[in-house]
Amino acid sequence: MSRFSFNVNLSSLRQAPAATQSEVARAIPAASGSMRRLQIQLSLSNFALVFLTSVLGVVGLGLYDRVSSENLRVADLSTEVQSMRSNLYRQVKEVIDDVLLGDPEAVQQFAQLSAAGDDQFARLTTLLRTAEEQRAASDLRLAYVEVRELGDRMIREARESPPDRSEQQRVLHTGIEHGSLQRYERALVAMRDIVAHERAERGHQLLVLKRWVGAGLLLSLVCGFALLALSSELLHRRFARPLSDVLASIRRISQGQLEHRVTDSGVAEIRELALGINTMSSELSASRLKLVHAEKQAMLGSLVPVVAHNIRNPLASIRATAQIIDAPALPADVREGLHDIISASDRLESWTHSLLSYLNPLQPNCQWVTLQTVVETCLGLLSARTAERELSIRRMGWDAPVRVEADVALVEQALTGLLMNAIEASPVRGQVTLAADTDGGIVRLSIRDQGSGMAVLPSASRRLTMRSTKPQGNGLGIPFCRKVCEGHGGQLNFVGHADGTEVIVTLPQKAVHLAT
């Protein structure tokens, strides 16, 4: 035995688009921030790489300049030491020229070379850095001063008294050549060793510096290529490829495949775009279904009145003829056939009337009523049927009146059919449970029977069934109830249970005027 029930889900008609829009609105800040985050991350990575490379270059150049300057200092130190040695030997030569050969210019040359030697030691002092260098330079200067003072004494003695050649040769041989000069040479060797060691150390530093700077620059280059590859991969995976998928999906949707959905992937902007396209596709699909339904309704609206007119006239004649022929004197089987003709005519007339009522637009005349009062009125109309099946009615939420703005006549007609279905579906001495409540401007009425359940629950897509398992049913109960509810801004819903079927009616508390 078929039954009908309905659920008015206002959110599917008006709140669902708003909910979708709110989701998109919530996604916008995250979406706009996501691309900026990716750009900032890549920019910071590039900046860090450039900064580290610059720091490495600056530090490397600074160290290279420092080592090079030190290397030049050591070279100057070596050159100055060598020049001082040459100057010293020239001074010894001038002493020999004056003492042994009597060169008149030797004294002047010796004085000039001595002054130059003082200048050289002064420059040498400015080049010294380490304590070891200073000690070696001090030893070198002591040996130099000793040689020069010995030379000065020999020149002075040669001026004061006739020179003793043999004594002068002895002084030159033992005092200068094997005495002061040897000490000077030892100090000079020590200085040269220090200079050579520092030169070797600077060369090693330069080699190490070249290696480390080269390795650092190579590492920066490798990091640069790695960052470039990573950036390309990120842009391809999170932007280019998802955008390509979006464009391909747009082409498919433009070809009429409205059921296709864009993959939710990539950066937040692409996901937002995919969400918008999917929402648009869903709305287009729903609009197409509504358009198809409207076209079918329009076709039925133009066809059914013609068919109904062509059926009603001969149907009235057939019924009238059957009533006239019916007489007590006729055989029982003939009278039974006539009664069947009259009954079938009445059913066809009722079916035609219901079909015309369904196709006519509804214009609800809404007023504020109490939902429990409307339900009690419907139960009063069905009290005889309820008593016949010995059913009990369980009421929940009846203590708090639920106010709703609705067309009383249409809602009573829909709820009467709904309650009749529940009564007929319930077993004898069974129970029908009614529950009413309101939440957030939405009124909810639940009607639950204890029947065997429905084999197939009606859905919104099955708009006009026109089938019934009731002997007197015409199959328009569920479509008519759906139409009444949608006329108030709602939709139908059915919930199957193991011990029966629950019909949920959800109505907006404040009327939404929708012509249906």
mmCIF file of C-alpha atoms in Angstrom, residues 10 14 366 368 403-406 441-443 488-489 507-513:
data_model
loop_
_atom_site.group_PDB
_atom_site.id
_atom_site.type_symbol
_atom_site.label_atom_id
_atom_site.label_comp_id
_atom_site.label_asym_id
_atom_site.label_seq_id
_atom_site.Cartn_x
_atom_site.Cartn_y
_atom_site.Cartn_z
ATOM 1 C CA LEU A 10 14.194 25.482 2.860
ATOM 2 C CA ARG A 14 17.496 29.498 -0.527
ATOM 3 C CA CYS A 366 -0.872 32.992 4.139
ATOM 4 C CA TRP A 368 -0.438 33.192 11.110
ATOM 5 C CA ARG A 403 3.354 29.500 15.108
ATOM 6 C CA VAL A 404 3.759 29.495 11.332
ATOM 7 C CA GLU A 405 2.595 31.747 8.490
ATOM 8 C CA ALA A 406 0.877 29.533 5.911
ATOM 9 C CA GLY A 441 12.900 30.460 12.128
ATOM 10 C CA ILE A 442 12.310 26.936 10.761
ATOM 11 C CA VAL A 443 9.232 24.897 11.759
ATOM 12 C CA HIS A 488 5.445 27.917 0.916
ATOM 13 C CA GLY A 489 9.194 27.817 0.201
ATOM 14 C CA LEU A 507 8.524 24.972 6.807
ATOM 15 C CA PRO A 508 9.844 28.527 7.131
ATOM 16 C CA GLN A 509 8.134 30.189 10.073
ATOM 17 C CA LYS A 510 7.866 33.371 8.024
ATOM 18 C CA ALA A 511 6.076 32.682 4.756
ATOM 19 C CA VAL A 512 8.047 32.699 1.524
ATOM 20 C CA HIS A 513 5.649 33.423 -1.316
#
